[in-house]
């Protein structure tokens, strides 16, 4: 028996939805993509949704739509997947990191405020800040939103972990405090399309820009064209775009999945409640649970007390050896070899670095049985006692 840390759930309706597309006229650029976009926009209360082939592509298009360019600065959290930072580099901008809050592991609004203050003094303010809703729990978007109005930066939420969660009584992705939010539909995330991502926004011009760029920058819309329509074949390339399109098979799978979103998030929170109880009393820090803002509970991370990294390493090896697919989220992005060229080094972001030495993600997915969870808890208990 091997228990992974995350796993998709596919039922007969999902399979049928994909088969229906395979038997239809359109495998791509058909009606399934706009139908999925509508379902995502409706689930998160945004005006627009743009589906693409990954969250990485969505982050890239979002940066382009926010006009991130060479010379600009983009700030994000060091405790995230590399894609949250790389999107800025695709646009030629430079990346910097804001240390995390030791309690939530999200970007610290206090650290952000301090860093903005010194950046203002030195004329190095960021154009865009990318808060990452780590593990599915929203960042303090009200605080970050307030800072964005004071310092004039745009906000791109990396909500890859967080579809189905809420902040301030609104679904994550409503963009109440941001310009754009991005979701991932990789199989380990909350909802899957195999590979896939969606960017949501309330700004029609931003949505249109991302739509244009996901498909080569080509338009067939007479209102956007620079010359008169030369005939039925006519199209214009208006910008340098990409092929970042989602297929209709993927979109049909996503649309079928999203109907179970709230059930899954409820089940993830139930599993988290059980872990909280079963791990209480052990020398481990369990996740901070903000009762006012619902977490999508993508990850359940525990922190060891030992700051040397030894206890975590031993627990990782022992649990993997016992067939428990524990994992580590994340190696701080600024410590990646490809980021060393920008001058980041050990000690640059002490809270994130200490978090990294102590953290372990245990299995968390809706299909995790009570029996499997008890096995995980028993093995984890064995590593700390
Ligand atoms: C998974 C993930 C991504 C990338 O998503 P893809 O759909 O695989 O491109 C980006 N950011 C975070 C925080 C993620 O967890």
GROMACS .gro file of C-alpha atoms in nm, residues 48-281:
model
  234
   48UNK     CA    1  -1.428   3.678  -1.658
   49UNK     CA    2  -1.231   3.353  -1.678
   50UNK     CA    3  -0.966   3.262  -1.935
   51UNK     CA    4  -0.871   2.893  -1.961
   52UNK     CA    5  -0.520   2.792  -2.068
   53UNK     CA    6  -0.298   2.482  -2.073
   54UNK     CA    7  -0.144   2.536  -1.725
   55UNK     CA    8  -0.135   2.775  -1.432
   56UNK     CA    9   0.222   2.855  -1.538
   57UNK     CA   10   0.086   2.982  -1.873
   58UNK     CA   11  -0.191   3.171  -1.690
   59UNK     CA   12   0.068   3.344  -1.468
   60UNK     CA   13   0.273   3.437  -1.777
   61UNK     CA   14  -0.030   3.582  -1.960
   62UNK     CA   15  -0.140   3.761  -1.643
   63UNK     CA   16   0.201   3.931  -1.612
   64UNK     CA   17   0.184   4.034  -1.979
   65UNK     CA   18  -0.170   4.169  -1.936
   66UNK     CA   19  -0.044   4.373  -1.638
   67UNK     CA   20   0.231   4.504  -1.870
   68UNK     CA   21   0.524   4.353  -1.681
   69UNK     CA   22   0.832   4.429  -1.892
   70UNK     CA   23   1.213   4.450  -1.869
   71UNK     CA   24   1.315   4.688  -1.592
   72UNK     CA   25   1.005   4.612  -1.383
   73UNK     CA   26   1.010   4.437  -1.046
   74UNK     CA   27   0.774   4.163  -0.931
   75UNK     CA   28   0.761   4.041  -0.571
   76UNK     CA   29   0.629   3.709  -0.448
   77UNK     CA   30   0.662   3.461  -0.161
   78UNK     CA   31   0.969   3.235  -0.135
   79UNK     CA   32   0.750   2.947  -0.010
   80UNK     CA   33   0.581   2.856  -0.337
   81UNK     CA   34   0.629   2.658  -0.654
   82UNK     CA   35   0.889   2.818  -0.883
   83UNK     CA   36   0.622   2.918  -1.139
   84UNK     CA   37   0.497   3.204  -0.914
   85UNK     CA   38   0.833   3.375  -0.961
   86UNK     CA   39   0.933   3.255  -1.308
   87UNK     CA   40   0.634   3.428  -1.472
   88UNK     CA   41   0.800   3.765  -1.410
   89UNK     CA   42   1.128   3.648  -1.560
   90UNK     CA   43   0.950   3.534  -1.880
   91UNK     CA   44   0.863   3.903  -1.924
   92UNK     CA   45   1.218   4.021  -1.858
   93UNK     CA   46   1.135   4.163  -1.514
   94UNK     CA   47   1.337   4.101  -1.200
   95UNK     CA   48   1.203   3.902  -0.906
   96UNK     CA   49   1.231   3.967  -0.535
   97UNK     CA   50   1.078   3.790  -0.237
   98UNK     CA   51   0.887   3.898   0.073
   99UNK     CA   52   0.940   3.677   0.379
  100UNK     CA   53   0.653   3.470   0.514
  101UNK     CA   54   0.440   3.499   0.825
  102UNK     CA   55   0.566   3.233   1.071
  103UNK     CA   56   0.208   3.139   1.163
  104UNK     CA   57   0.030   3.116   0.824
  105UNK     CA   58   0.334   3.054   0.596
  106UNK     CA   59   0.180   3.310   0.357
  107UNK     CA   60   0.351   3.633   0.251
  108UNK     CA   61   0.369   3.850   0.564
  109UNK     CA   62   0.180   4.180   0.519
  110UNK     CA   63   0.409   4.336   0.781
  111UNK     CA   64   0.724   4.229   0.596
  112UNK     CA   65   0.564   4.356   0.273
  113UNK     CA   66   0.487   4.696   0.429
  114UNK     CA   67   0.846   4.731   0.553
  115UNK     CA   68   0.997   4.628   0.222
  116UNK     CA   69   0.768   4.871   0.033
  117UNK     CA   70   0.873   5.154   0.260
  118UNK     CA   71   1.242   5.105   0.185
  119UNK     CA   72   1.172   5.042  -0.186
  120UNK     CA   73   0.987   5.373  -0.205
  121UNK     CA   74   1.287   5.550  -0.053
  122UNK     CA   75   1.524   5.394  -0.307
  123UNK     CA   76   1.285   5.423  -0.606
  124UNK     CA   77   1.260   5.046  -0.650
  125UNK     CA   78   0.889   4.979  -0.596
  126UNK     CA   79   0.741   4.665  -0.757
  127UNK     CA   80   0.497   4.682  -1.047
  128UNK     CA   81   0.320   4.362  -0.944
  129UNK     CA   82   0.299   4.162  -0.619
  130UNK     CA   83   0.207   3.792  -0.643
  131UNK     CA   84   0.058   3.668  -0.314
  132UNK     CA   85   0.036   3.287  -0.300
  133UNK     CA   86  -0.248   3.131  -0.099
  134UNK     CA   87  -0.028   2.862   0.051
  135UNK     CA   88  -0.199   2.530   0.112
  136UNK     CA   89  -0.536   2.682   0.020
  137UNK     CA   90  -0.555   2.944   0.298
  138UNK     CA   91  -0.594   3.298   0.161
  139UNK     CA   92  -0.331   3.563   0.228
  140UNK     CA   93  -0.453   3.873   0.408
  141UNK     CA   94  -0.583   4.029   0.087
  142UNK     CA   95  -0.738   4.327   0.262
  143UNK     CA   96  -0.399   4.432   0.401
  144UNK     CA   97  -0.220   4.366   0.071
  145UNK     CA   98  -0.497   4.551  -0.118
  146UNK     CA   99  -0.455   4.852   0.109
  147UNK     CA  100  -0.079   4.856   0.044
  148UNK     CA  101  -0.139   4.831  -0.332
  149UNK     CA  102  -0.348   5.149  -0.324
  150UNK     CA  103  -0.086   5.331  -0.120
  151UNK     CA  104   0.216   5.223  -0.330
  152UNK     CA  105   0.048   5.176  -0.670
  153UNK     CA  106   0.134   4.815  -0.752
  154UNK     CA  107  -0.094   4.556  -0.917
  155UNK     CA  108  -0.194   4.230  -0.748
  156UNK     CA  109  -0.180   3.890  -0.915
  157UNK     CA  110  -0.304   3.615  -0.680
  158UNK     CA  111  -0.145   3.275  -0.730
  159UNK     CA  112  -0.450   3.079  -0.613
  160UNK     CA  113  -0.323   2.748  -0.753
  161UNK     CA  114  -0.395   2.580  -0.416
  162UNK     CA  115  -0.708   2.766  -0.330
  163UNK     CA  116  -1.010   2.718  -0.557
  164UNK     CA  117  -1.311   2.658  -0.333
  165UNK     CA  118  -1.170   2.862  -0.043
  166UNK     CA  119  -1.294   3.202   0.072
  167UNK     CA  120  -1.172   3.534   0.206
  168UNK     CA  121  -1.385   3.804   0.369
  169UNK     CA  122  -1.703   3.611   0.291
  170UNK     CA  123  -1.626   3.595  -0.082
  171UNK     CA  124  -1.485   3.303  -0.283
  172UNK     CA  125  -1.112   3.313  -0.357
  173UNK     CA  126  -1.095   3.429  -0.719
  174UNK     CA  127  -1.363   3.697  -0.679
  175UNK     CA  128  -1.072   3.943  -0.725
  176UNK     CA  129  -1.225   4.180  -0.469
  177UNK     CA  130  -0.871   4.287  -0.368
  178UNK     CA  131  -0.672   4.200  -0.679
  179UNK     CA  132  -0.643   4.248  -1.055
  180UNK     CA  133  -0.615   3.882  -1.153
  181UNK     CA  134  -0.622   3.543  -0.978
  182UNK     CA  135  -0.485   3.219  -1.121
  183UNK     CA  136  -0.590   2.857  -1.052
  184UNK     CA  137  -0.405   2.534  -1.139
  185UNK     CA  138  -0.581   2.217  -1.249
  186UNK     CA  139  -0.283   1.981  -1.222
  187UNK     CA  140  -0.397   1.643  -1.079
  188UNK     CA  141  -0.256   1.708  -0.730
  189UNK     CA  142  -0.460   2.029  -0.696
  190UNK     CA  143  -0.825   2.061  -0.586
  191UNK     CA  144  -0.991   2.017  -0.928
  192UNK     CA  145  -0.815   1.871  -1.232
  193UNK     CA  146  -0.811   1.893  -1.610
  194UNK     CA  147  -0.494   1.678  -1.641
  195UNK     CA  148  -0.289   1.987  -1.716
  196UNK     CA  149  -0.460   2.323  -1.713
  197UNK     CA  150  -0.505   2.662  -1.558
  198UNK     CA  151  -0.749   2.953  -1.550
  199UNK     CA  152  -0.698   3.324  -1.493
  200UNK     CA  153  -0.997   3.514  -1.351
  201UNK     CA  154  -1.048   3.891  -1.344
  202UNK     CA  155  -1.320   4.153  -1.323
  203UNK     CA  156  -1.149   4.371  -1.584
  204UNK     CA  157  -1.281   4.307  -1.937
  205UNK     CA  158  -0.977   4.461  -2.109
  206UNK     CA  159  -0.737   4.241  -1.911
  207UNK     CA  160  -0.945   3.931  -1.992
  208UNK     CA  161  -0.947   4.017  -2.362
  209UNK     CA  162  -0.570   4.072  -2.362
  210UNK     CA  163  -0.511   3.727  -2.207
  211UNK     CA  164  -0.750   3.565  -2.458
  212UNK     CA  165  -0.562   3.726  -2.745
  213UNK     CA  166  -0.219   3.621  -2.616
  214UNK     CA  167  -0.319   3.259  -2.541
  215UNK     CA  168  -0.378   3.207  -2.915
  216UNK     CA  169  -0.086   3.368  -3.106
  217UNK     CA  170  -0.210   3.725  -3.056
  218UNK     CA  171  -0.448   3.662  -3.345
  219UNK     CA  172  -0.788   3.829  -3.372
  220UNK     CA  173  -1.080   3.780  -3.608
  221UNK     CA  174  -1.280   4.056  -3.441
  222UNK     CA  175  -1.345   4.341  -3.688
  223UNK     CA  176  -1.348   4.594  -3.403
  224UNK     CA  177  -0.986   4.507  -3.317
  225UNK     CA  178  -0.845   4.493  -3.669
  226UNK     CA  179  -0.620   4.764  -3.806
  227UNK     CA  180  -0.716   4.715  -4.174
  228UNK     CA  181  -1.044   4.648  -4.351
  229UNK     CA  182  -1.156   4.284  -4.352
  230UNK     CA  183  -1.020   4.137  -4.679
  231UNK     CA  184  -1.259   3.837  -4.680
  232UNK     CA  185  -1.385   3.542  -4.484
  233UNK     CA  186  -1.032   3.408  -4.430
  234UNK     CA  187  -0.902   3.726  -4.280
  235UNK     CA  188  -0.734   3.756  -3.940
  236UNK     CA  189  -0.469   3.980  -3.793
  237UNK     CA  190  -0.183   3.917  -3.554
  238UNK     CA  191  -0.203   4.213  -3.320
  239UNK     CA  192   0.063   4.108  -3.066
  240UNK     CA  193   0.322   3.836  -3.017
  241UNK     CA  194   0.120   3.560  -2.851
  242UNK     CA  195   0.156   3.189  -2.780
  243UNK     CA  196  -0.035   2.866  -2.817
  244UNK     CA  197  -0.146   2.826  -2.455
  245UNK     CA  198  -0.492   2.689  -2.539
  246UNK     CA  199  -0.675   2.432  -2.327
  247UNK     CA  200  -0.830   2.143  -2.524
  248UNK     CA  201  -1.201   2.063  -2.516
  249UNK     CA  202  -1.128   1.726  -2.349
  250UNK     CA  203  -0.955   1.904  -2.063
  251UNK     CA  204  -1.229   2.166  -2.032
  252UNK     CA  205  -1.505   1.902  -2.027
  253UNK     CA  206  -1.323   1.715  -1.749
  254UNK     CA  207  -1.283   2.037  -1.551
  255UNK     CA  208  -1.646   2.134  -1.591
  256UNK     CA  209  -1.761   1.793  -1.476
  257UNK     CA  210  -1.521   1.808  -1.178
  258UNK     CA  211  -1.617   2.154  -1.062
  259UNK     CA  212  -1.964   2.036  -0.966
  260UNK     CA  213  -1.800   1.847  -0.676
  261UNK     CA  214  -1.575   2.137  -0.567
  262UNK     CA  215  -1.759   2.227  -0.248
  263UNK     CA  216  -1.802   1.862  -0.143
  264UNK     CA  217  -1.429   1.807  -0.186
  265UNK     CA  218  -1.327   2.119   0.005
  266UNK     CA  219  -1.563   2.020   0.289
  267UNK     CA  220  -1.410   1.670   0.298
  268UNK     CA  221  -1.054   1.815   0.297
  269UNK     CA  222  -1.147   2.034   0.595
  270UNK     CA  223  -1.296   1.731   0.772
  271UNK     CA  224  -0.970   1.539   0.724
  272UNK     CA  225  -0.777   1.842   0.854
  273UNK     CA  226  -1.000   1.852   1.166
  274UNK     CA  227  -0.923   1.485   1.227
  275UNK     CA  228  -0.547   1.538   1.182
  276UNK     CA  229  -0.564   1.839   1.419
  277UNK     CA  230  -0.720   1.622   1.690
  278UNK     CA  231  -0.503   1.315   1.635
  279UNK     CA  232  -0.177   1.511   1.629
  280UNK     CA  233  -0.260   1.734   1.928
  281UNK     CA  234  -0.009   1.688   2.208
   0.00000   0.00000   0.00000
